[in-house]
Amino acid sequence: MYGGGTIFESKGYRDLSQEDPEKLEAFQARIDRGEKIEPTDWMPEMYRKQLIRMIEQHAHSEIIGALPEGTWITRAPGFRRKLAQMAKVQDEVGHAQLLYSAAETLGKSREEMINDLINGKSKYSNIFNYPAFTWADSNVISWLVDAGAIVNQMANAKGSYGPYCRALDRICAEESFHLKYGHDAVVHLATGSPVQRKMLQEALNRWWPPLMHFFGPSDKISVHTEQLMRWKVKMATNDDIRQQFLDMYVPKIWELGLTLPDPNLKKNPETGLWEMTEPDWEEFKRVINGDGPCNKERLAVRKAAEEKGAWVRRALLSPKAQYVQPLA
Ligand code: BYC
């Protein structure tokens, strides 16, 4: 449905009906008891493949996600903001390292994952295919995209696959710091001059629709949620996480006197749920399948980094590298 070769189209993997029913039952029982599954434990091939898909996409999102904020390091207003922006971007790349390592425990090498990213075979988060025109765009990412990521990751850190959960725990600790950094930067603009407030409001208007997409398609059309929740890879549905985010952050946005570009956004006092204009899922599909405003640029930057860094990898892997003596 979403194109780009979903996991169910590829050959050579056993589907659940081909697995040993007894092993499958015991596996599900472990998950139901809340046990963690570790890399050397038996697991159905679809569980393995789903985890590789999700963790790999998450890792790519961190590495590509470093780019929109990364472009603002050289133009950050002031030395302190520059230092903080640089540290934040570096953290995101570190998250990718943790996640690639977690995905590698499932049998796909880092080289394959990076190649699949560069060749457009693997997906990464929709949101990083939009441009960060102004410093305020970068601040909105640091605050609200990180906030959205935390809501998702705090839930899934309690999931079933040990290496992914442990990586998420570490990532969330750093993301909470990013969130504070982003909030501080947003408050600075919100309480600044009329020009700063206008710049912030315009950035918020730009990022809101992709942010609503960030949590994934609505539960009515999500493909993987049901099985992933049975396996406790996902601990909440896309709509649940979107609702939690709205609950936590819409009041904070309104508190700053900012508005959101959706006239239908309101909390229904009877259901306790946020109502909103249905996100444009056609745009979402286009963007995640390679046709967003910055997809080509993002992958080109990533590809250039890969090519420029080839000599470093060659040098490190060279047999001569092991003879290099550490400095006394
Ligand atoms: N973007 O069945 P569904 C960060 C795809 S980065 C792109 O609901 P699922 C940060 C989905 O892959 C943190 N594609 O899928 C970094 C599937 O396609 P395939 C990013 C999306 O997996 C730097 C199809 O749509 N967070 O914080 O059950 C700076 C059907 O969807 C998206 C993560 O990666 C999307 N937004 O649920 C600042 C969290 N949504 O694969 C910040 C980990 C859906 O069948 N991932 N698709 O071709 C997840 O939690 C889940 O994968 C999702 C989607 C909730 C995103």
XYZ file of C-alpha atoms and ligand atoms in Angstrom:
384
model
C 0.000 0.000 0.000
C 2.809 2.405 0.833
C 5.045 1.247 -2.029
C 8.811 1.016 -1.755
C 8.711 -2.805 -1.375
C 7.112 -3.643 1.944
C 8.486 -6.577 3.906
C 5.660 -8.826 2.872
C 6.650 -8.615 -0.783
C 10.186 -9.908 -0.369
C 11.028 -13.535 -0.892
C 12.780 -16.082 1.283
C 11.201 -15.368 4.662
C 8.895 -17.768 6.448
C 5.542 -16.271 7.238
C 3.877 -17.181 10.525
C 1.938 -20.112 9.051
C 5.266 -21.778 8.180
C 6.682 -21.537 11.704
C 6.656 -24.419 14.202
C 3.332 -23.849 16.081
C 4.748 -25.019 19.420
C 7.721 -22.687 19.240
C 5.446 -19.891 18.149
C 3.151 -20.440 21.113
C 6.051 -20.540 23.582
C 7.473 -17.371 22.040
C 4.165 -15.532 22.364
C 3.820 -16.755 25.952
C 7.225 -15.261 26.805
C 6.160 -11.957 25.338
C 2.828 -12.052 27.156
C 4.702 -12.643 30.451
C 6.719 -9.474 29.739
C 10.041 -11.257 29.151
C 12.659 -9.672 26.944
C 13.706 -11.479 23.772
C 17.478 -11.476 23.262
C 19.431 -11.901 19.984
C 20.313 -15.579 20.496
C 16.754 -16.598 21.500
C 14.478 -18.339 19.045
C 12.185 -15.913 17.236
C 9.852 -16.179 14.250
C 11.419 -14.856 11.081
C 8.695 -12.263 10.682
C 9.475 -10.884 14.156
C 13.121 -10.606 13.147
C 12.292 -8.975 9.846
C 9.793 -6.534 11.331
C 12.315 -5.459 13.957
C 15.056 -4.977 11.379
C 12.649 -2.861 9.312
C 11.589 -0.696 12.214
C 14.946 -0.269 13.967
C 16.728 0.359 10.680
C 14.183 3.028 9.693
C 14.595 4.564 13.121
C 18.412 4.629 12.749
C 18.149 6.222 9.301
C 15.752 8.818 10.727
C 18.310 9.827 13.326
C 21.102 10.168 10.805
C 18.998 12.021 8.210
C 17.289 13.916 11.034
C 20.641 15.446 11.930
C 20.675 17.296 8.593
C 17.967 20.006 8.908
C 19.264 21.139 12.316
C 22.857 20.524 11.191
C 22.519 23.199 8.521
C 21.906 25.737 11.325
C 25.098 25.042 13.299
C 27.098 27.611 11.349
C 24.292 30.179 11.526
C 23.131 29.698 15.133
C 22.623 33.043 16.890
C 25.519 33.278 19.315
C 28.259 31.020 20.566
C 26.274 29.303 23.324
C 23.455 28.354 20.958
C 26.003 27.148 18.411
C 27.678 24.878 20.953
C 24.344 23.457 22.104
C 23.103 22.958 18.541
C 26.312 21.149 17.641
C 26.081 18.875 20.691
C 22.438 18.069 19.929
C 23.137 17.172 16.300
C 26.066 15.025 17.375
C 23.779 13.216 19.844
C 21.331 12.380 17.041
C 24.108 10.754 15.026
C 25.105 8.849 18.170
C 21.515 7.579 18.415
C 21.844 6.232 14.894
C 24.985 4.340 15.969
C 23.144 2.752 18.900
C 20.235 1.784 16.694
C 22.359 0.362 13.868
C 24.093 -1.786 16.496
C 20.717 -2.980 17.806
C 19.581 -3.836 14.261
C 22.857 -5.656 13.565
C 22.067 -8.092 16.386
C 19.259 -9.344 14.135
C 21.577 -10.241 11.279
C 21.635 -7.295 8.870
C 25.000 -5.602 8.507
C 25.498 -1.868 8.899
C 26.865 -1.672 5.336
C 23.681 -3.235 3.947
C 21.554 -0.836 5.955
C 23.479 2.238 4.813
C 23.379 1.014 1.204
C 19.629 0.499 1.419
C 19.247 4.023 2.763
C 21.370 5.599 0.047
C 19.694 3.590 -2.708
C 16.262 4.638 -1.511
C 15.252 1.072 -0.553
C 14.733 1.821 3.148
C 12.425 4.426 4.532
C 13.165 7.059 7.159
C 10.929 9.510 8.946
C 8.771 11.678 6.680
C 9.477 14.798 8.691
C 13.099 15.239 7.748
C 12.182 15.710 4.105
C 11.051 19.265 4.766
C 13.362 22.286 4.727
C 14.433 24.235 7.826
C 14.210 27.713 6.292
C 14.846 29.713 9.461
C 16.416 29.364 12.908
C 12.867 29.027 14.233
C 12.314 25.925 12.068
C 15.334 24.376 13.710
C 13.963 25.262 17.177
C 10.563 23.771 16.375
C 12.310 20.526 15.388
C 14.380 20.516 18.592
C 11.310 21.022 20.745
C 8.383 19.327 19.073
C 9.933 16.637 16.884
C 12.042 15.520 19.814
C 8.943 15.668 22.018
C 7.041 13.462 19.576
C 9.966 11.063 19.398
C 10.103 10.806 23.187
C 6.417 9.948 23.501
C 6.866 7.151 20.947
C 10.161 5.893 22.373
C 9.216 5.971 26.049
C 6.353 3.635 25.185
C 8.375 1.287 22.988
C 11.303 1.158 25.453
C 9.055 -1.151 27.495
C 8.721 -3.483 24.527
C 9.910 -7.017 23.930
C 13.247 -6.866 22.095
C 16.065 -6.338 24.614
C 18.681 -4.546 22.453
C 16.124 -2.111 20.985
C 14.628 -1.321 24.407
C 18.032 -0.697 25.951
C 18.986 1.597 23.056
C 15.677 3.471 23.460
C 16.287 3.977 27.190
C 19.600 5.647 26.479
C 18.202 7.671 23.602
C 15.263 8.963 25.659
C 17.587 10.277 28.354
C 19.373 12.413 25.770
C 16.182 13.379 23.956
C 14.753 14.829 27.164
C 17.729 17.152 27.257
C 17.130 18.119 23.608
C 13.531 18.824 24.445
C 14.564 21.278 27.167
C 17.027 22.906 24.796
C 14.327 23.205 22.107
C 11.749 24.533 24.558
C 14.173 27.142 25.857
C 14.956 28.292 22.308
C 11.251 28.458 21.394
C 10.370 30.410 24.561
C 13.186 32.830 23.740
C 11.620 33.573 20.336
C 8.052 33.545 21.654
C 8.902 36.179 24.235
C 11.130 38.157 21.900
C 10.500 40.874 19.332
C 7.470 40.853 16.974
C 9.779 39.707 14.181
C 10.986 36.736 16.263
C 7.412 35.793 17.208
C 6.341 35.973 13.567
C 9.273 33.810 12.481
C 8.352 31.242 15.146
C 4.657 31.214 14.264
C 5.463 30.694 10.579
C 7.804 27.830 11.416
C 5.147 26.193 13.587
C 2.618 26.497 10.758
C 5.053 24.803 8.388
C 5.975 21.917 10.703
C 2.552 21.072 12.113
C 1.222 18.970 9.165
C 4.420 16.852 8.846
C 4.431 16.522 12.644
C 0.968 15.009 12.568
C 2.270 12.538 9.945
C 5.355 11.751 12.064
C 3.380 9.393 14.348
C 2.458 7.196 11.375
C -0.767 6.666 9.434
C -4.064 6.550 11.292
C -4.908 3.225 12.922
C -7.543 2.641 10.250
C -4.870 2.389 7.559
C -1.718 1.374 9.491
C -0.342 -1.877 8.081
C 1.898 -3.274 10.800
C 0.436 -2.039 14.089
C -1.748 -5.006 14.965
C 0.982 -7.647 14.708
C 3.633 -5.391 16.223
C 1.456 -4.744 19.237
C 0.800 -8.453 19.695
C 4.579 -8.873 19.778
C 5.051 -5.829 22.019
C 7.374 -4.191 19.535
C 4.942 -1.295 19.480
C 3.353 -0.595 22.859
C 0.696 1.795 21.585
C -0.994 2.491 18.266
C -0.068 5.430 16.047
C -3.276 7.256 16.977
C -2.689 6.668 20.715
C 0.795 8.154 20.530
C -0.482 11.093 18.449
C -3.189 11.707 21.069
C -0.666 11.553 23.929
C 1.506 14.093 22.140
C -1.446 16.441 21.586
C -2.444 16.104 25.238
C 1.018 17.027 26.445
C 2.072 19.709 23.966
C -0.927 21.585 22.545
C -1.544 23.313 25.920
C 2.149 24.264 26.100
C 2.023 25.727 22.575
C -1.143 27.703 23.327
C 0.380 28.886 26.626
C 3.039 30.697 24.591
C 0.315 32.568 22.704
C 1.029 30.638 19.521
C -1.663 29.210 17.255
C -1.856 25.963 15.335
C -2.815 25.819 11.665
C -5.816 23.551 12.167
C -9.145 25.288 12.866
C -10.710 21.958 13.868
C -8.182 21.096 16.563
C -9.954 20.829 19.904
C -10.294 18.408 22.767
C -13.683 16.757 22.968
C -14.648 17.021 26.662
C -16.868 13.955 26.443
C -14.435 11.517 24.839
C -11.286 13.172 26.205
C -9.839 12.852 22.686
C -8.396 15.518 20.442
C -10.320 16.105 17.254
C -8.493 17.446 14.250
C -8.635 17.785 10.493
C -7.672 14.439 8.984
C -3.995 14.699 7.977
C -3.331 14.546 4.245
C -2.308 10.899 3.931
C -1.701 11.243 0.182
C 1.030 13.780 0.890
C 2.407 11.472 3.596
C 2.622 8.565 1.135
C 4.326 10.719 -1.487
C 6.922 11.963 1.000
C 7.789 8.583 2.524
C 8.135 7.112 -0.944
C 10.755 9.610 -2.052
C 8.765 12.544 -3.416
C 8.979 15.155 -0.658
C 10.510 18.625 -0.902
C 13.985 17.523 0.284
C 14.211 13.746 -0.244
C 16.724 13.970 -3.072
C 18.859 16.558 -1.295
C 18.924 14.560 1.967
C 20.018 11.348 0.268
C 22.583 13.181 -1.862
C 24.203 14.652 1.273
C 24.230 11.231 2.924
C 25.719 9.633 -0.191
C 28.441 12.282 -0.434
C 29.330 11.718 3.256
C 29.556 7.995 2.615
C 31.855 8.487 -0.356
C 34.053 11.055 1.380
C 34.424 8.775 4.410
C 35.326 5.677 2.388
C 39.075 6.185 2.875
C 38.648 6.285 6.676
C 36.807 2.970 6.688
C 39.396 1.463 4.351
C 42.214 2.680 6.594
C 40.563 1.317 9.741
C 39.907 -2.054 8.172
C 43.363 -2.317 6.664
C 45.543 -5.067 8.178
C 48.228 -2.384 8.712
C 45.923 -0.496 11.100
C 46.497 -3.093 13.824
C 50.248 -2.311 13.891
C 49.696 1.326 14.792
C 51.104 1.771 18.286
C 49.127 3.882 20.750
C 50.959 7.032 21.866
C 52.854 6.530 25.118
N 7.846 8.326 8.240
O 2.008 0.250 9.440
P 2.607 1.545 9.842
C 14.178 11.679 15.920
C 5.659 3.842 7.021
S 14.099 10.399 14.774
C 8.167 7.457 7.258
O 1.868 2.356 10.821
P 4.710 0.980 11.727
C 14.997 12.843 15.642
C 5.998 2.510 7.672
O 7.389 2.341 7.731
C 12.981 9.262 15.513
N 7.509 6.278 7.060
O 4.119 1.322 10.289
C 16.130 12.749 14.887
C 5.287 1.538 6.750
O 6.023 1.375 5.539
P 6.801 -0.035 5.171
C 12.021 8.648 14.533
C 6.525 5.982 7.917
O 6.106 0.622 11.579
C 16.865 13.884 14.591
C 4.039 2.293 6.371
O 4.334 3.678 6.538
N 11.230 7.710 15.246
O 13.570 11.599 16.919
O 3.792 0.024 12.429
C 16.450 15.134 15.053
C 2.842 1.905 7.188
O 2.883 2.430 8.518
C 6.151 6.829 8.978
C 11.088 6.406 14.874
O 11.588 6.003 13.862
C 6.861 8.043 9.121
N 6.572 8.946 10.075
O 4.598 2.377 12.540
C 15.318 15.226 15.844
C 10.317 5.530 15.814
N 5.131 6.262 9.655
O 7.972 -0.138 6.124
C 14.597 14.084 16.162
C 10.338 4.068 15.444
C 4.868 5.106 9.023
O 5.824 -1.144 5.332
N 9.309 3.704 14.506
N 5.685 4.942 7.974
O 7.259 0.176 3.739
C 8.015 3.524 14.856
O 7.627 3.717 15.997
C 7.054 3.026 13.811
O 7.799 2.491 12.739
C 6.098 4.133 13.273
C 5.266 3.543 12.102
C 5.152 4.579 14.368
C 6.880 5.346 12.721
